């Protein structure tokens, strides 16, 4: 069983920055592909970014590419999402997710929510214009 706890959300003005963290419990963090998703009320959950087990490979949604950076520290069981140049349309609840034993070899794999076995409770990010 993996438990995920996100933190770092808050209220920020447009063009500002935030860094989200996701701390995972358990000894298997380095064996999980990880991802960030977001959901605004009334909208479907959407993929934001994904990172391979080793951290070597990263994938981004087109809407955040060049502004957001995903990273992980396996020694600390922690994943991060550095968000720069934030826009009002980035407002959402952000969730981290830990992958299953499935193969993750392309962006489509990381973007598919059904491939993830564990989810955090979410952290609110609000960007004001």
mmCIF file of C-alpha atoms in Angstrom:
data_model
loop_
_atom_site.group_PDB
_atom_site.id
_atom_site.type_symbol
_atom_site.label_atom_id
_atom_site.label_comp_id
_atom_site.label_asym_id
_atom_site.label_seq_id
_atom_site.Cartn_x
_atom_site.Cartn_y
_atom_site.Cartn_z
ATOM 1 C CA UNK A 1 0.000 0.000 0.000
ATOM 2 C CA UNK A 2 1.324 3.430 -0.976
ATOM 3 C CA UNK A 3 0.086 6.649 0.579
ATOM 4 C CA UNK A 4 0.661 9.945 -1.172
ATOM 5 C CA UNK A 5 0.498 13.382 0.409
ATOM 6 C CA UNK A 6 0.668 16.543 -1.689
ATOM 7 C CA UNK A 7 1.608 19.989 -0.421
ATOM 8 C CA UNK A 8 2.664 23.363 -1.751
ATOM 9 C CA UNK A 9 -0.547 24.604 -3.280
ATOM 10 C CA UNK A 10 -1.927 28.068 -2.666
ATOM 11 C CA UNK A 11 -3.008 31.366 -4.153
ATOM 12 C CA UNK A 12 -0.616 33.099 -6.541
ATOM 13 C CA UNK A 13 -0.855 35.902 -9.060
ATOM 14 C CA UNK A 14 -0.526 35.266 -12.783
ATOM 15 C CA UNK A 15 3.103 34.860 -13.889
ATOM 16 C CA UNK A 16 4.012 33.699 -10.397
ATOM 17 C CA UNK A 17 5.496 30.361 -9.337
ATOM 18 C CA UNK A 18 4.683 27.495 -6.998
ATOM 19 C CA UNK A 19 6.395 24.198 -6.216
ATOM 20 C CA UNK A 20 4.254 21.216 -5.354
ATOM 21 C CA UNK A 21 5.606 18.235 -3.436
ATOM 22 C CA UNK A 22 4.301 14.701 -3.181
ATOM 23 C CA UNK A 23 5.670 12.510 -0.407
ATOM 24 C CA UNK A 24 5.116 8.768 -0.706
ATOM 25 C CA UNK A 25 5.066 6.234 2.072
ATOM 26 C CA UNK A 26 6.554 2.773 1.727
ATOM 27 C CA UNK A 27 9.832 1.353 0.401
ATOM 28 C CA UNK A 28 8.798 0.979 -3.228
ATOM 29 C CA UNK A 29 8.736 4.585 -4.392
ATOM 30 C CA UNK A 30 11.622 4.107 -6.822
ATOM 31 C CA UNK A 31 9.753 1.279 -8.529
ATOM 32 C CA UNK A 32 6.736 3.460 -9.349
ATOM 33 C CA UNK A 33 6.290 5.624 -12.384
ATOM 34 C CA UNK A 34 4.694 8.824 -11.113
ATOM 35 C CA UNK A 35 2.419 11.487 -12.463
ATOM 36 C CA UNK A 36 0.704 14.785 -11.748
ATOM 37 C CA UNK A 37 -2.901 15.370 -12.774
ATOM 38 C CA UNK A 38 -5.282 18.259 -12.182
ATOM 39 C CA UNK A 39 -9.005 18.802 -12.088
ATOM 40 C CA UNK A 40 -11.100 21.916 -12.025
ATOM 41 C CA UNK A 41 -14.715 21.605 -10.824
ATOM 42 C CA UNK A 42 -16.987 20.796 -13.718
ATOM 43 C CA UNK A 43 -14.121 19.593 -15.872
ATOM 44 C CA UNK A 44 -12.520 16.237 -16.481
ATOM 45 C CA UNK A 45 -9.281 15.283 -14.779
ATOM 46 C CA UNK A 46 -6.341 16.010 -17.043
ATOM 47 C CA UNK A 47 -2.768 14.856 -17.248
ATOM 48 C CA UNK A 48 -0.123 17.416 -16.356
ATOM 49 C CA UNK A 49 3.230 15.597 -16.235
ATOM 50 C CA UNK A 50 4.764 12.172 -15.760
ATOM 51 C CA UNK A 51 8.176 10.875 -14.735
ATOM 52 C CA UNK A 52 9.815 7.506 -15.128
ATOM 53 C CA UNK A 53 10.926 5.342 -12.227
ATOM 54 C CA UNK A 54 14.525 6.528 -12.489
ATOM 55 C CA UNK A 55 13.594 10.124 -13.196
ATOM 56 C CA UNK A 56 15.412 10.103 -16.526
ATOM 57 C CA UNK A 57 12.324 10.405 -18.693
ATOM 58 C CA UNK A 58 9.726 13.140 -18.280
ATOM 59 C CA UNK A 59 6.555 13.930 -20.193
ATOM 60 C CA UNK A 60 4.304 16.980 -20.216
ATOM 61 C CA UNK A 61 0.913 18.054 -21.399
ATOM 62 C CA UNK A 62 1.185 20.589 -24.203
ATOM 63 C CA UNK A 63 -0.558 23.197 -22.040
ATOM 64 C CA UNK A 64 2.271 23.202 -19.466
ATOM 65 C CA UNK A 65 5.344 22.320 -21.536
ATOM 66 C CA UNK A 66 8.088 24.880 -21.049
ATOM 67 C CA UNK A 67 6.497 26.242 -17.856
ATOM 68 C CA UNK A 68 6.299 23.231 -15.526
ATOM 69 C CA UNK A 69 9.092 20.852 -14.492
ATOM 70 C CA UNK A 70 8.549 17.458 -12.896
ATOM 71 C CA UNK A 71 11.290 15.825 -10.870
ATOM 72 C CA UNK A 72 11.771 13.217 -8.172
ATOM 73 C CA UNK A 73 14.171 12.351 -5.383
ATOM 74 C CA UNK A 74 13.980 8.623 -4.788
ATOM 75 C CA UNK A 75 16.147 8.889 -1.675
ATOM 76 C CA UNK A 76 13.477 11.133 -0.131
ATOM 77 C CA UNK A 77 10.439 9.333 -1.570
ATOM 78 C CA UNK A 78 9.363 12.680 -2.981
ATOM 79 C CA UNK A 79 8.189 13.988 -6.332
ATOM 80 C CA UNK A 80 8.011 17.663 -7.257
ATOM 81 C CA UNK A 81 6.242 19.888 -9.733
ATOM 82 C CA UNK A 82 7.857 23.279 -10.268
ATOM 83 C CA UNK A 83 5.286 25.565 -11.845
ATOM 84 C CA UNK A 84 6.438 28.844 -13.388
ATOM 85 C CA UNK A 85 4.650 31.518 -15.415
ATOM 86 C CA UNK A 86 1.350 30.411 -13.955
ATOM 87 C CA UNK A 87 -1.852 31.338 -15.739
ATOM 88 C CA UNK A 88 -5.433 31.615 -14.437
ATOM 89 C CA UNK A 89 -6.294 28.528 -16.494
ATOM 90 C CA UNK A 90 -3.846 26.521 -14.361
ATOM 91 C CA UNK A 91 -6.265 26.876 -11.445
ATOM 92 C CA UNK A 92 -7.276 23.394 -10.282
ATOM 93 C CA UNK A 93 -6.811 20.759 -7.631
ATOM 94 C CA UNK A 94 -3.516 19.013 -8.351
ATOM 95 C CA UNK A 95 -3.137 15.317 -7.610
ATOM 96 C CA UNK A 96 -0.071 13.135 -7.568
ATOM 97 C CA UNK A 97 -0.370 9.507 -8.569
ATOM 98 C CA UNK A 98 1.796 6.408 -8.271
ATOM 99 C CA UNK A 99 1.877 3.935 -11.110
ATOM 100 C CA UNK A 100 1.239 0.225 -11.188
ATOM 101 C CA UNK A 101 3.385 -2.604 -12.505
ATOM 102 C CA UNK A 102 2.290 -1.791 -16.054
ATOM 103 C CA UNK A 103 4.797 -0.715 -18.663
ATOM 104 C CA UNK A 104 5.403 3.010 -19.010
ATOM 105 C CA UNK A 105 7.395 3.654 -22.170
ATOM 106 C CA UNK A 106 5.624 6.525 -23.867
ATOM 107 C CA UNK A 107 3.720 9.688 -23.012
ATOM 108 C CA UNK A 108 0.333 8.052 -23.604
ATOM 109 C CA UNK A 109 1.052 5.563 -20.821
ATOM 110 C CA UNK A 110 1.780 8.323 -18.311
ATOM 111 C CA UNK A 111 -1.252 10.320 -19.389
ATOM 112 C CA UNK A 112 -3.724 7.503 -18.767
ATOM 113 C CA UNK A 113 -5.171 7.859 -15.297
ATOM 114 C CA UNK A 114 -6.384 4.267 -15.193
ATOM 115 C CA UNK A 115 -2.745 3.085 -15.179
ATOM 116 C CA UNK A 116 -2.158 4.588 -11.741
ATOM 117 C CA UNK A 117 -2.845 2.586 -8.603
ATOM 118 C CA UNK A 118 -2.565 5.218 -5.891
ATOM 119 C CA UNK A 119 -3.687 8.838 -5.636
ATOM 120 C CA UNK A 120 -3.122 11.640 -3.180
ATOM 121 C CA UNK A 121 -5.855 13.803 -1.700
ATOM 122 C CA UNK A 122 -4.959 16.798 -3.843
ATOM 123 C CA UNK A 123 -3.748 20.333 -3.244
ATOM 124 C CA UNK A 124 -5.536 23.449 -4.491
ATOM 125 C CA UNK A 125 -3.732 25.830 -6.809
ATOM 126 C CA UNK A 126 -5.455 29.129 -7.542
ATOM 127 C CA UNK A 127 -3.988 31.637 -9.989
ATOM 128 C CA UNK A 128 -5.474 35.118 -9.973
ATOM 129 C CA UNK A 129 -5.376 37.414 -12.991
#
